[in-house]
Coordinates of C-alpha atoms and ligand atoms in Angstrom, one line a residue:
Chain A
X1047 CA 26.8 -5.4 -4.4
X1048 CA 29.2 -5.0 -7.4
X1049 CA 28.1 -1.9 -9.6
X1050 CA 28.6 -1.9 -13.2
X1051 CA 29.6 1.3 -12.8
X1052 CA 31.1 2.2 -16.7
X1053 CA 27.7 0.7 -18.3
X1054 CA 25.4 2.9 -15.3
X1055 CA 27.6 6.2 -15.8
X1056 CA 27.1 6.5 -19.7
X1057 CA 24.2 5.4 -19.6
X1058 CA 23.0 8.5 -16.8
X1059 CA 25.5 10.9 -18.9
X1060 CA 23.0 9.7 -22.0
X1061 CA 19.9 10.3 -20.1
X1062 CA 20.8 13.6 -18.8
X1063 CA 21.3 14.8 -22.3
X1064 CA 17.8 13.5 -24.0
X1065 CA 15.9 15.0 -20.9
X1066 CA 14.0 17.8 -21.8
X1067 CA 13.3 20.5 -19.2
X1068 CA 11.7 20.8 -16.2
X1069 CA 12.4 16.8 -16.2
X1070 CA 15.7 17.5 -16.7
X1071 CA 15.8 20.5 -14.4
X1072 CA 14.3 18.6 -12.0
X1073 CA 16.5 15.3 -12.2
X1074 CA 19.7 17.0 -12.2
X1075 CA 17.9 18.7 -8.7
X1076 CA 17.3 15.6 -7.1
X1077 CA 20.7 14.0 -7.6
X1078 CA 22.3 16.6 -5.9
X1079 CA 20.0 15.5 -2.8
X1080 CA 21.2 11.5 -3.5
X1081 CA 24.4 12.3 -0.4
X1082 CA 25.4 9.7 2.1
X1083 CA 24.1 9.2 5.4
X1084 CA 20.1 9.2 6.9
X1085 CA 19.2 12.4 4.7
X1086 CA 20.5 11.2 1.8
X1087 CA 18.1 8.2 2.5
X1088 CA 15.2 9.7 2.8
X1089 CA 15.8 12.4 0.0
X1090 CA 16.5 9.0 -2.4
X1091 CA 13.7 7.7 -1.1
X1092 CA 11.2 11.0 -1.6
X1093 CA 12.8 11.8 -5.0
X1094 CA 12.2 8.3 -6.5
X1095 CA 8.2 8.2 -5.5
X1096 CA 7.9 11.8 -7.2
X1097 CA 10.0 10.5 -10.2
X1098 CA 7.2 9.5 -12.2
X1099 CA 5.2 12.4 -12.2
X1100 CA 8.4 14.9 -12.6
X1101 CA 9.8 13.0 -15.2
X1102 CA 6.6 11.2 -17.1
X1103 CA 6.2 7.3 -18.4
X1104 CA 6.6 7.7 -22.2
X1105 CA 9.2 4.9 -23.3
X1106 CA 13.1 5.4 -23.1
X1107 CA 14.6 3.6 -25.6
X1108 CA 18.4 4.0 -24.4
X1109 CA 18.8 1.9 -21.4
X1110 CA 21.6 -0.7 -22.1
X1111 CA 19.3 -3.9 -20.4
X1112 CA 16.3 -5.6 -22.6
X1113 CA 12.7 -4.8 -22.3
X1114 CA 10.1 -1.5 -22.0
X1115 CA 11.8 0.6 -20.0
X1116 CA 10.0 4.2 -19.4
X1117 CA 11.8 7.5 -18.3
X1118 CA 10.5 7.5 -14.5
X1119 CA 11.5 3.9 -14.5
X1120 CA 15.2 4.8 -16.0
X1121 CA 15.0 7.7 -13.8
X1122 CA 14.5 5.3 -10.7
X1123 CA 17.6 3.5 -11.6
X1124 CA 19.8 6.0 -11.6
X1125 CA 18.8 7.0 -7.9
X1126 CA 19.0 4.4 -6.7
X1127 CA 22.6 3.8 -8.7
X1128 CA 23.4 7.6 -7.2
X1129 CA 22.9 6.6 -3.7
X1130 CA 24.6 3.0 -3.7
X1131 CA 27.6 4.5 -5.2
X1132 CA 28.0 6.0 -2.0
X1133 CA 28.4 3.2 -0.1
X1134 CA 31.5 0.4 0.0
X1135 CA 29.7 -3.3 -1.5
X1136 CA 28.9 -4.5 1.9
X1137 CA 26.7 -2.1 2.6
X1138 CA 24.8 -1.4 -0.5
X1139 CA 22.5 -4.4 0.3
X1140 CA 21.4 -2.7 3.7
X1141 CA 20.6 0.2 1.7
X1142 CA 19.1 -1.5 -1.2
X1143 CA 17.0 -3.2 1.2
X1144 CA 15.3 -0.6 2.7
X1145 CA 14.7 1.7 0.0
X1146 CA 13.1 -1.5 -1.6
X1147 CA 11.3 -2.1 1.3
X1148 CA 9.6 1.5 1.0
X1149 CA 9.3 1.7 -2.3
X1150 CA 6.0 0.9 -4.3
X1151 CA 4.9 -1.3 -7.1
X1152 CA 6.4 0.4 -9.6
X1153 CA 9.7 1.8 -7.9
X1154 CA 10.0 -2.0 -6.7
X1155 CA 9.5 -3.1 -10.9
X1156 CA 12.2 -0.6 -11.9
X1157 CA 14.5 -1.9 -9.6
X1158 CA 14.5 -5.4 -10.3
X1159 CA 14.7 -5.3 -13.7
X1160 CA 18.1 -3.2 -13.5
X1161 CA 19.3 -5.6 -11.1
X1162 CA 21.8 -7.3 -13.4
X1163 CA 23.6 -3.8 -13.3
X1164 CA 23.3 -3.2 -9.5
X1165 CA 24.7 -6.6 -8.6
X1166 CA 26.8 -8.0 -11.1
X1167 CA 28.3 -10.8 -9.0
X1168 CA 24.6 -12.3 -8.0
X1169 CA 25.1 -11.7 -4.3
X1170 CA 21.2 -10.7 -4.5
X1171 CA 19.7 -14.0 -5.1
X1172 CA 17.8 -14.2 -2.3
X1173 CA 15.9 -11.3 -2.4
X1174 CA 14.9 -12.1 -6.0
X1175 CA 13.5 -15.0 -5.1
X1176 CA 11.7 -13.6 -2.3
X1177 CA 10.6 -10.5 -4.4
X1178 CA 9.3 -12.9 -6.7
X1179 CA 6.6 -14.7 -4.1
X1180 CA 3.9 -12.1 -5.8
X1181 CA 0.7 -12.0 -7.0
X1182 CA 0.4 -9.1 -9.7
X1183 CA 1.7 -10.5 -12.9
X1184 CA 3.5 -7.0 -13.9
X1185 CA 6.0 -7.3 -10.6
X1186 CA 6.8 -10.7 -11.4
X1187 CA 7.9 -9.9 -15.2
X1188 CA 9.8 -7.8 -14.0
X1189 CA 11.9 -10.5 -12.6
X1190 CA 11.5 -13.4 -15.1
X1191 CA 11.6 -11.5 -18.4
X1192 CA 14.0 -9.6 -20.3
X1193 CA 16.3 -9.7 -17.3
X1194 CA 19.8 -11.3 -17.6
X1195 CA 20.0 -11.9 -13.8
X1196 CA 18.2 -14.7 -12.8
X1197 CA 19.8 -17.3 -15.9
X1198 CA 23.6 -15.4 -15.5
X1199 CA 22.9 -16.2 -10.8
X1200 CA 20.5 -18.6 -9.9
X1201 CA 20.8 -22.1 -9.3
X1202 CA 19.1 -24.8 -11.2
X1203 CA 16.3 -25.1 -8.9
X1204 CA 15.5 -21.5 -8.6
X1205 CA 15.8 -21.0 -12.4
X1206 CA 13.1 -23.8 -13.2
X1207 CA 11.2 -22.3 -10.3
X1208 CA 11.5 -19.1 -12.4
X1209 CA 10.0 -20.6 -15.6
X1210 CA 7.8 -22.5 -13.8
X1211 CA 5.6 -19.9 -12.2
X1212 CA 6.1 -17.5 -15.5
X1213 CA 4.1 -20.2 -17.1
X1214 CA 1.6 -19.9 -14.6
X1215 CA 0.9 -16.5 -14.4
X1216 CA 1.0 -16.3 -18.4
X1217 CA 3.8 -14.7 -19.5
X1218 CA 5.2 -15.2 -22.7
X1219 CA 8.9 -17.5 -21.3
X1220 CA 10.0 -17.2 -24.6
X1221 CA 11.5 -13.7 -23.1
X1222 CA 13.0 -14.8 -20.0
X1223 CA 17.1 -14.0 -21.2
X1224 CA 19.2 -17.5 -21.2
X1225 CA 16.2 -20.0 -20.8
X1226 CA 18.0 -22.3 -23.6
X1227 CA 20.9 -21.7 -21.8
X1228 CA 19.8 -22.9 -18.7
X1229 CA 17.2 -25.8 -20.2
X1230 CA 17.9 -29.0 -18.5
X1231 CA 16.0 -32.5 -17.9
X1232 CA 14.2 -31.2 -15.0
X1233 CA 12.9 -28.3 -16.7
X1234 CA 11.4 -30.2 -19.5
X1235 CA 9.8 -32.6 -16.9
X1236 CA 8.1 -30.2 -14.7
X1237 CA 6.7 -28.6 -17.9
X1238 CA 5.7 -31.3 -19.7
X1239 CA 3.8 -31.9 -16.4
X1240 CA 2.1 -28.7 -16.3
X1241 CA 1.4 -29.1 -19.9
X1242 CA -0.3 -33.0 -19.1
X1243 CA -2.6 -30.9 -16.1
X1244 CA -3.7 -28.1 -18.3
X1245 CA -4.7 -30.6 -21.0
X1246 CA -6.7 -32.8 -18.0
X1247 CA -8.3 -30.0 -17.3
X1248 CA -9.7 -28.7 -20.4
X1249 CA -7.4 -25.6 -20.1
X1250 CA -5.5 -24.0 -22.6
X1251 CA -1.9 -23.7 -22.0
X1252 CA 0.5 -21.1 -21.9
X1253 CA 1.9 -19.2 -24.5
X1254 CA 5.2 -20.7 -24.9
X1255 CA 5.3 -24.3 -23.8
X1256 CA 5.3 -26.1 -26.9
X1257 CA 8.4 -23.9 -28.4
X1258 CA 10.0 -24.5 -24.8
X1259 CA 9.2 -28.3 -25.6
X1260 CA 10.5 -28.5 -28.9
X1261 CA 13.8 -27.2 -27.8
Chain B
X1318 CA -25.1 5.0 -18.2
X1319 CA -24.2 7.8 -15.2
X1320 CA -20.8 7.7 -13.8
X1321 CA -20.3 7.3 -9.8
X1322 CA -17.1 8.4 -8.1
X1323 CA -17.3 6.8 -4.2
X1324 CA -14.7 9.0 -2.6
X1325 CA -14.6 7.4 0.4
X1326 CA -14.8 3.6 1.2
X1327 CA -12.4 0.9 2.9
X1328 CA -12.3 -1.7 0.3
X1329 CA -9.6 -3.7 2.3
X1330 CA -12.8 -4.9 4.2
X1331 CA -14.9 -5.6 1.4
X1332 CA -15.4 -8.8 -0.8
X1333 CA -14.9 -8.9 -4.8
X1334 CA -18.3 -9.1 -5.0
X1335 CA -18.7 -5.6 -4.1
X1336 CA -16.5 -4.9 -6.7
X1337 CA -18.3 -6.3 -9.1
X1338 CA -21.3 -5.0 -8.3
X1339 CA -20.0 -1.2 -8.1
X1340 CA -18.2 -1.8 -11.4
X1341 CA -22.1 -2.6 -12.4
X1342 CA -23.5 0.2 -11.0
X1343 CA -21.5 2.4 -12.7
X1344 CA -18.8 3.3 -9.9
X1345 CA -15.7 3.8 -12.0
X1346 CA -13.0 5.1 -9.1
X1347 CA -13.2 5.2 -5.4
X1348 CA -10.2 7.1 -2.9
X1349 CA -9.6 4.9 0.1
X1350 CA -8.8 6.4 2.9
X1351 CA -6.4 5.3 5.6
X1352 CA -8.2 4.7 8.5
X1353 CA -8.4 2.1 11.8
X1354 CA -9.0 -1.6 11.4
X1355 CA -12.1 -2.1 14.0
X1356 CA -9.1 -2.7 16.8
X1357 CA -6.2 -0.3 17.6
X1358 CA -2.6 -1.3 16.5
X1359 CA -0.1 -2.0 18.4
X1360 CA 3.2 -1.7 16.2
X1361 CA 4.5 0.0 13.5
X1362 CA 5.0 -3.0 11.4
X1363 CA 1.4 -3.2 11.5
X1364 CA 0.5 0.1 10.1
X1365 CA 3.7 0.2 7.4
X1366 CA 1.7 -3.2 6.3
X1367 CA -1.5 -1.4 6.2
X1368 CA -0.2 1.5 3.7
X1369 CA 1.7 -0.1 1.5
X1370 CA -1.5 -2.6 0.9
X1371 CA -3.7 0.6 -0.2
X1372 CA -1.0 1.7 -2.3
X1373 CA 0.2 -2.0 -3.5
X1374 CA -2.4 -4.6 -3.5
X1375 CA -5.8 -2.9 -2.7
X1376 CA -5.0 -0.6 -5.7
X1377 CA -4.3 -4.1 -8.1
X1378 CA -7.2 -5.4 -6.7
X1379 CA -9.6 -2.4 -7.7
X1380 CA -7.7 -2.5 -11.4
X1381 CA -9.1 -6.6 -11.9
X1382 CA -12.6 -4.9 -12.0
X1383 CA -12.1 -2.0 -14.1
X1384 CA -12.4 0.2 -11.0
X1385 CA -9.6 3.1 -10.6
X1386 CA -7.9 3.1 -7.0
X1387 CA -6.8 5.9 -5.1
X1388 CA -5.9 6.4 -1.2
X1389 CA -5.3 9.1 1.3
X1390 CA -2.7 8.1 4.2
X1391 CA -3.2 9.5 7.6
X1392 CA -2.9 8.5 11.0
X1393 CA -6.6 8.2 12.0
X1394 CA -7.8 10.3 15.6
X1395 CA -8.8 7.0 17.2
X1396 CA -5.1 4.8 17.1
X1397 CA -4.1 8.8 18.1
X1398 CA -4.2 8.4 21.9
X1399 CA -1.6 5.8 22.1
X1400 CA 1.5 8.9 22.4
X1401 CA 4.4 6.5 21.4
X1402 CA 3.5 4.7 18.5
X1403 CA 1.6 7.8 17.2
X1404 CA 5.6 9.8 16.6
X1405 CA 6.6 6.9 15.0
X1406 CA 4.1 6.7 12.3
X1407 CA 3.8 10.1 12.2
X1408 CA 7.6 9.5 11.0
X1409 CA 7.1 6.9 8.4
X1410 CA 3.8 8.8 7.1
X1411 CA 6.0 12.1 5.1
X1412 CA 6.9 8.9 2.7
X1413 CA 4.0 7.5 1.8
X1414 CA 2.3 11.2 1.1
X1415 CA 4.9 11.3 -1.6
X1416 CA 3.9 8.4 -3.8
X1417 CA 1.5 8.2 -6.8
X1418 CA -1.6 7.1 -6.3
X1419 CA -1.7 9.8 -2.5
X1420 CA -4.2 12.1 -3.3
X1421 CA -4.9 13.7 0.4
X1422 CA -3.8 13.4 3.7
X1423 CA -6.7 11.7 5.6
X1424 CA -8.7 10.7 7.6
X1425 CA -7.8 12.6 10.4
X1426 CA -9.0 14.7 13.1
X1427 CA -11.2 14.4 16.1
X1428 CA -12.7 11.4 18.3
X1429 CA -12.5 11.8 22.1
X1430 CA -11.8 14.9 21.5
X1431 CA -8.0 14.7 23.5
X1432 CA -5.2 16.9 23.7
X1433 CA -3.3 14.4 21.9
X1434 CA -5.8 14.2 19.0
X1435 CA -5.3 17.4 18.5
X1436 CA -1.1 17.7 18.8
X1437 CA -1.8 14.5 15.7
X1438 CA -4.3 16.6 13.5
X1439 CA -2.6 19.8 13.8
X1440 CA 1.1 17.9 12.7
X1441 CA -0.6 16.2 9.7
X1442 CA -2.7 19.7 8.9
X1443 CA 1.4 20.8 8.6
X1444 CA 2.6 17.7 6.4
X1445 CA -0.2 18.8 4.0
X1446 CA 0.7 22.2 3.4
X1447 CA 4.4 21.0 3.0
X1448 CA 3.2 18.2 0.6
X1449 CA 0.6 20.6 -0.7
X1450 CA -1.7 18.3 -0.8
X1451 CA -6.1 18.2 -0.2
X1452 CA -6.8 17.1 3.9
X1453 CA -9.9 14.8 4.4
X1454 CA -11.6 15.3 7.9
X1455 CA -13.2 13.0 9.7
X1456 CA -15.8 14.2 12.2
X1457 CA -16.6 12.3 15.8
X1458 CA -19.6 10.6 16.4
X1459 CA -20.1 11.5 19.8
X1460 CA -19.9 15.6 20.2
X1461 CA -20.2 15.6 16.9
X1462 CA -20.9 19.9 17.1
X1463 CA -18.4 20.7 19.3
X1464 CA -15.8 18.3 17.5
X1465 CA -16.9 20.0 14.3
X1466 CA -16.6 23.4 15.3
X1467 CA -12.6 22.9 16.8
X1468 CA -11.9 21.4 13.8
X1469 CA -13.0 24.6 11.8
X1470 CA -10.9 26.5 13.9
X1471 CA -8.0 24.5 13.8
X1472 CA -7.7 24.2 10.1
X1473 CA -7.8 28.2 10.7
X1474 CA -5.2 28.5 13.2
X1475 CA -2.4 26.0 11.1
X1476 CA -3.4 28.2 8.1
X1477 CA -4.6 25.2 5.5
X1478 CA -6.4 26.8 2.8
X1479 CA -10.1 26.1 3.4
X1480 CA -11.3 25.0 -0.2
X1481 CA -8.0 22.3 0.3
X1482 CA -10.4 20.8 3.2
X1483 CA -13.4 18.1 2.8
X1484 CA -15.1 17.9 6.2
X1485 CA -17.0 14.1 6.2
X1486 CA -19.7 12.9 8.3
X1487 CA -21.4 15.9 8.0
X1488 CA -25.3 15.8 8.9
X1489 CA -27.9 18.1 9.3
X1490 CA -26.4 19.7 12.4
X1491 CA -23.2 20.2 11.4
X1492 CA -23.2 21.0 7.5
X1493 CA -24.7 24.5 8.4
X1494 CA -21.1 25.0 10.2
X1495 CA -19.2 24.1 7.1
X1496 CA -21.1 26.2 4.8
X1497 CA -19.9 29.1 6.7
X1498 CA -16.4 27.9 5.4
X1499 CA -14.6 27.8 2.1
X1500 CA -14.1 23.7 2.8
X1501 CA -16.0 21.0 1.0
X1502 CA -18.6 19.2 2.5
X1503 CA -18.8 15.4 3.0
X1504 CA -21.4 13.7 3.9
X1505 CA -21.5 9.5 4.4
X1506 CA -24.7 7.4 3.3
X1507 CA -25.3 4.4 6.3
X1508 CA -27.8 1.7 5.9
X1509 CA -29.4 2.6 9.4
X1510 CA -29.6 6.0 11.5
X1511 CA -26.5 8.1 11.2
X1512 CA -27.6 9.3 7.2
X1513 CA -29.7 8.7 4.7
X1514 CA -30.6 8.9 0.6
X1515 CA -33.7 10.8 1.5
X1516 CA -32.1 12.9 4.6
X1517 CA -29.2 13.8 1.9
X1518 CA -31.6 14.3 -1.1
X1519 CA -33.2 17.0 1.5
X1520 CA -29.9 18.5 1.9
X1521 CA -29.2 18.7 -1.3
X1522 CA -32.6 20.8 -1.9
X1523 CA -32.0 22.9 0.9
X1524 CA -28.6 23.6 0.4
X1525 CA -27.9 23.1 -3.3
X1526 CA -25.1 21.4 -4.7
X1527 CA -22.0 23.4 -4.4
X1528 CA -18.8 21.5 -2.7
X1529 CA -21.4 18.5 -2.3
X1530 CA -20.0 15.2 -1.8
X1531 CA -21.2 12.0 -1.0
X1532 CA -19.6 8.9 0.2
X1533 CA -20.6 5.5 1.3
X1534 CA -18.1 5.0 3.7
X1535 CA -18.5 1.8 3.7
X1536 CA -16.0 -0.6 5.6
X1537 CA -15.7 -3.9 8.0
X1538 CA -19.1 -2.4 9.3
X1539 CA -22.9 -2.6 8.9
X1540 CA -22.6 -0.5 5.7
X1541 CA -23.2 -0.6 1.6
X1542 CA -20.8 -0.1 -1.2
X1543 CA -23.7 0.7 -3.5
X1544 CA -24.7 3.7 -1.2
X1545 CA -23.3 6.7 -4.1
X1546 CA -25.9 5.2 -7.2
X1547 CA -28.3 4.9 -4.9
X1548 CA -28.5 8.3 -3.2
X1549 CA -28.3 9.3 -7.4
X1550 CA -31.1 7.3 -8.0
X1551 CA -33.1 9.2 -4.9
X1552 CA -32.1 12.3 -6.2
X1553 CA -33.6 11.6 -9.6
X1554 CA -36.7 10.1 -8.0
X1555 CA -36.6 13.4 -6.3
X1556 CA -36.8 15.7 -9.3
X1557 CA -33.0 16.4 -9.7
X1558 CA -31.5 16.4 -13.4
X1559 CA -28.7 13.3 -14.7
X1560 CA -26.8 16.6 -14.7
X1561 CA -26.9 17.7 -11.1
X1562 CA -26.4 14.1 -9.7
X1563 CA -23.4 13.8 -11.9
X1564 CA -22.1 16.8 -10.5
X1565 CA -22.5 15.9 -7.3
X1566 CA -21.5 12.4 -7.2
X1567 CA -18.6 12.4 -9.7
X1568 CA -17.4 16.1 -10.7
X1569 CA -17.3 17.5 -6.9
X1570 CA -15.9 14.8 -5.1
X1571 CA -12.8 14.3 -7.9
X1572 CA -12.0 18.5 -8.8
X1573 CA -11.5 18.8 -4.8
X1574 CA -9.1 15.5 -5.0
X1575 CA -7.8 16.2 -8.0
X1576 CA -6.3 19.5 -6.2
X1577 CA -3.5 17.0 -5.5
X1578 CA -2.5 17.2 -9.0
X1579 CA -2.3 13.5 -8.7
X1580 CA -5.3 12.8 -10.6
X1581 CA -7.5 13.7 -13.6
X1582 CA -10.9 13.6 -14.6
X1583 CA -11.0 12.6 -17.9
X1584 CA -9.7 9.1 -17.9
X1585 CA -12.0 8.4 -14.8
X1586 CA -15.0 8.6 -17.0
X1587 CA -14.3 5.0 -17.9
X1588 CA -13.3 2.1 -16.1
X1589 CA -10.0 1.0 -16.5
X1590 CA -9.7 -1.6 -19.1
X1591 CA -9.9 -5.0 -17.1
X1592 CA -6.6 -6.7 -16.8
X1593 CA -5.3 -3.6 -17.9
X1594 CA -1.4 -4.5 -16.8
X1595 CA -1.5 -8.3 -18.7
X1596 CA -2.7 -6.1 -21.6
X1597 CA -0.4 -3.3 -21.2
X1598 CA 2.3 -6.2 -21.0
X1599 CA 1.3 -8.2 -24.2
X1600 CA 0.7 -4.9 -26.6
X1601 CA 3.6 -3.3 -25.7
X1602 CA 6.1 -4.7 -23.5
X1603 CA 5.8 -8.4 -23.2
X1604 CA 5.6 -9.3 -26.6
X1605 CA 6.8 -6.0 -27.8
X1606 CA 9.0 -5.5 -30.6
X1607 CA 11.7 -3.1 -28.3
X1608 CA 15.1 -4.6 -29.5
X1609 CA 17.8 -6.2 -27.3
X1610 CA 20.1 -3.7 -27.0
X1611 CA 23.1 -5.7 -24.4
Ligands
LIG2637 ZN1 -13.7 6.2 6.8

C-alpha cells in the first residue's frame, strides 16, 4: 500500500492545530503510542475505538477527500496512517487487515472512505469488494460514495457492480466520484433493467436512475 | 406512554417481531449481554464472530425498530471450564471492552462453581477496574446461595467498587445477601418457576426500590421479551405510582450502566428515529451540501 504521504501529513499537521484540548491533548497522547511491532498494534487498535468519545463526532470540514467526515472519523485516519507509515508497502496490507478486521462499524466506515489516500496504486481492490458484501446502507456508502477509489481501481465489472447495488440499497449514485467517467454500455443495460423490474413491480425507483439514464 | 429500559436480553435469539412488539410496548433501549449460545464453543473464531455481531449487526438491527442497542462483553462462567480456549478469549476480550457501544463487562461469574470459574471471574473483575467500567454478575442456578455469597466475596477480595456491581438472577433467597452490599440488584422475569411479576412486585414492597432492576432475560429459551412492561403493569395493578415503576424499570437499570460513561439518559427517553442512518445520510451527508474539496 502506497501512502499519499504529503496530502496525509498536512492534512494531520492541520488537524492537530484546529483540535481543541483535552481532544487535542489526548490525540497528540495516543500517537505517541502508534510504534512498530505487536504493542504498537494493539495500542492503534485501543486508541482508534476510544477515538470517538475522546475526540467527539461534530463535522470536520478540512479533510482533503469528499463527503461528511467527522473528527473521530478524521482522527481514525490518521491512526491508522500513523501506524502504516511504520511499515515498508508489503506489509501495510497485513496490518491494515487486521486492524480492519477488529475494528467496528464505524472505525471500519472511516477507513474505507480514506482509502484513496492509504492505497494510491489500487492494490486494495479486493478487500473493497469484499468490504462491500454488507447489509447496513451507511458501511456501504462509505464505499460507493464520495470516494475516488473505486472509479480511479476497479475494473469495469466491479465498478457496475458498485452502482448497481448503490441503486439498490438507495443511495443517491449521483455521488459516487467518476460514474460518468466510468459509464459504459453495460452499465446502462443493467440499469435500465433494474429500472424495467421496479416499474413491473409497482415500485418506485431509486433516486438517480433517470439522470444516470439520460447521460 | 411509560418508558421501559430491558437491561438484559439476548436479542441475537430473538425474531423482529419481538422487536416490534417491545418498540410497542414502550421498550426504548435494551443492553445485551455476552453470554453462551445454548452449546459451548469450540474456537475462537466462533466467539470473535459472536462479539463483533452485538457490536455490528445486532446493534443495526435494534436501530430498524427505533430501539437503542447496547452490550456487555464477557466470557460467560459456563464456556469457562474449557482452560485453553478460555486464555485466548480472555486475550481478544481487552479490545472489545474498549469500543462504543461496551457499557459493562458481563455476564460473568459462577456456574459449577470450579476453580477455573473463578481464576475467569476474578481476571475479568481486573479488566474492569483497568477499563473502569460497571461488571454484570450472573448468578448459578444450581447452589445458587452458596454461588452468591463467593461471588460477594470475590468482588471484595479483587477490590471492584460495590455500587460498579449488578448481581442478576437474584430471588427471594439471595437478594437479602446483596442488600447487605453496596452492589445493584438484578433480578430476571421467566414465564415459568425461576421468577415472577407478582414474586418481584412482592419484592419490590418488601424491599423498596433502591438499586432495583429488572430484566427479562430473555434468549433462545422458554422466555418473553415483554417481561419489563409487564412486571410495570403488575406493579401498578399492585398500588405502585407511574413514578416508582419508571424508576425502577428505566432510571435504575440505565444510571448503574451509564457509570460507563458510555451512555446517557436523556436521548434514551425516545426511540431512535427509525432508519435513523438512511436519514442521517440524506439530511446531512448523502445529499449534503459539504463541498468537494480534492
Ligand atoms: Zn443472560
Amino acid at each position: 500500500m502506497q501512502l499519499a504521504e504529503d496530502k496525509l501529513e498536512q492534512a494531520l499537521a492541520e488537524f492537530s492545530v484546529q483540535l481543541r484540548d483535552p481532544a487535542r491533548q489526548w490525540f497528540m497522547q495516543a500517537l505517541q503510542g502508534v510504534n512498530c511491532g505487536e504493542k504498537g498494534l494493539q495500542n492503534t487498535a485501543l486508541y482508534s475505538a476510544m477515538a470517538r468519545r475522546k475526540l467527539g463526532e461534530e463535522v470536520y470540514p478540512g479533510f482533503p477527500l469528499p463527503g461528511h467526515w467527522t473528527v473521530a472519523h478524521v482522527g481514525r485516519v490518521f491512526l491508522l496512517y500513523r501506524i502504516l507509515l511504520h511499515y515498508n508497502n508489503e506489509s501495510r496490507a497485513l496490518v491494515f487487515t487486521r486492524l480492519y478486521r477488529e475494528g467496528d462499524e464505524q472505525e471500519k466506515i472511516a477507513w474505507l472512505k480514506a482509502m484513496s489516500l492509504m492505497d494510491t496504486q489500487g492494490l486494495m481492490v479486493e478487500h473493497m469488494v469484499h468490504a462491500a458484501r454488507t447489509n447496513s446502507q451507511e458501511a456501504y456508502a462509505a464505499i460507493a460514495l464520495y470516494n475516488p477509489y473505486p472509479a480511479r481501481h476497479y475494473c469495469q465489472e466491479a465498478f457496475n457492480q458498485l452502482v448497481l447495488k448503490a441503486l439498490f440499497m438507495d443511495l443517491d449514485i449521483r455521488q459516487v466520484q467518476g460514474i460518468l467517467q466510468r459509464m459504459n454500455p453495460t452499465m446502462k443495460r443493467l440499469v435500465t433493467d433494474l429500472k424495467e423490474e421496479r416499474r413491473a413491480a409497482g415500485r418506485v425507483f431509486p433516486q438517480g436512475i433517470d439522470w444516470l439514464l439520460s447521460q | 406512554m411509560t418508558v421501559y429500559f430491558d437491561p438484559h436480553i439476548h436479542m441475537i435469539s430473538r425474531t423482529t417481531d419481538d422487536y416490534q412488539n417491545m418498540a410497542a410496548e414502550g421498550i426504548t433501549g435494551v443492553i445485551e449481554p455476552a453470554f453462551w449460545q445454548g452449546q459451548v464453543r469450540t474456537s475462537l473464531g466462533s466467539f470473535i464472530d459472536y462479539f463483533d455481531s452485538l457490536i455490528g449487526w445486532e446493534r443495526f438491527r435494534a436501530s430498524q425498530f427505533g430501539i437503542h442497542h447496547f452490550c456487555t462483553m464477557g466470557l460467560n462462567p459456563k464456556e469457562a471450564n474449557d482452560k485453553g480456549l478460555a486464555d485466548e478469549v480472555l486475550a481478544v476480550l481487552p479490545r472489545y471492552l474498549a469500543k462504543d457501544g461496551v457499557v459493562a463487562v458481563g455476564e460473568i461469574g459462577y456456574d459449577d462453581i470450579t476453580p477455573q470459574e473463578e481464576l475467569c471471574f476474578a481476571t475479568q473483575l481486573e479488566l474492569a477496574k483497568e477499563f473502569e467500567l460497571p461488571v454484570l454478575v450472573h448468578t448459578p442456578h444450581r447452589d445458587k446461595i452458596g454461588g452468591t455469597k463467593r461471588t460477594l466475596a470475590l468482588i471484595r477480595e479483587v477490590g471492584v467498587k460495590e455500587s460498579m456491581v449488578v448481581v442478576d438472577h437474584l430471588n427471594e433467597l439471595t437478594l437479602p445477601l446483596v442488600l447487605e452490599t453496596e452492589c445493584w440488584r438484578g433480578h430476571s422475569i421467566y414465564p415459568d418457576t425461576k421468577m415472577s411479576e407478582q414474586r418481584m412486585v412482592a419484592l419490590l414492597k418488601q424491599y423498596g426500590t433502591d438499586k432495583m432492576i429488572v430484566n427479562s432475560a430473555a434468549d433462545w429459551g422458554v422466555s418473553d421479551p415483554l417481561k419489563v412492561p409487564k412486571t410495570g403493569r403488575a406493579m401498578l395493578d399492585a398500588g405502585f405510582s407511574t413514578k416508582d415503576v419508571e424508576k425502577v424499570l428505566f432510571d435504575n437499570p440505565i444510571d448503574f450502566f451509564s457509570q460507563s460513561g458510555r451512555m446517557q439518559k436523556e436521548p434514551l427517553r425516545t426511540p431512535l428515529p427509525i432508519d435513523q442512518r438512511r436519514l442521517w445520510q440524506e439530511n446531512s451527508a448523502l445529499r449534503g451540501q459539504n463541498p468537494v474539496v480534492q
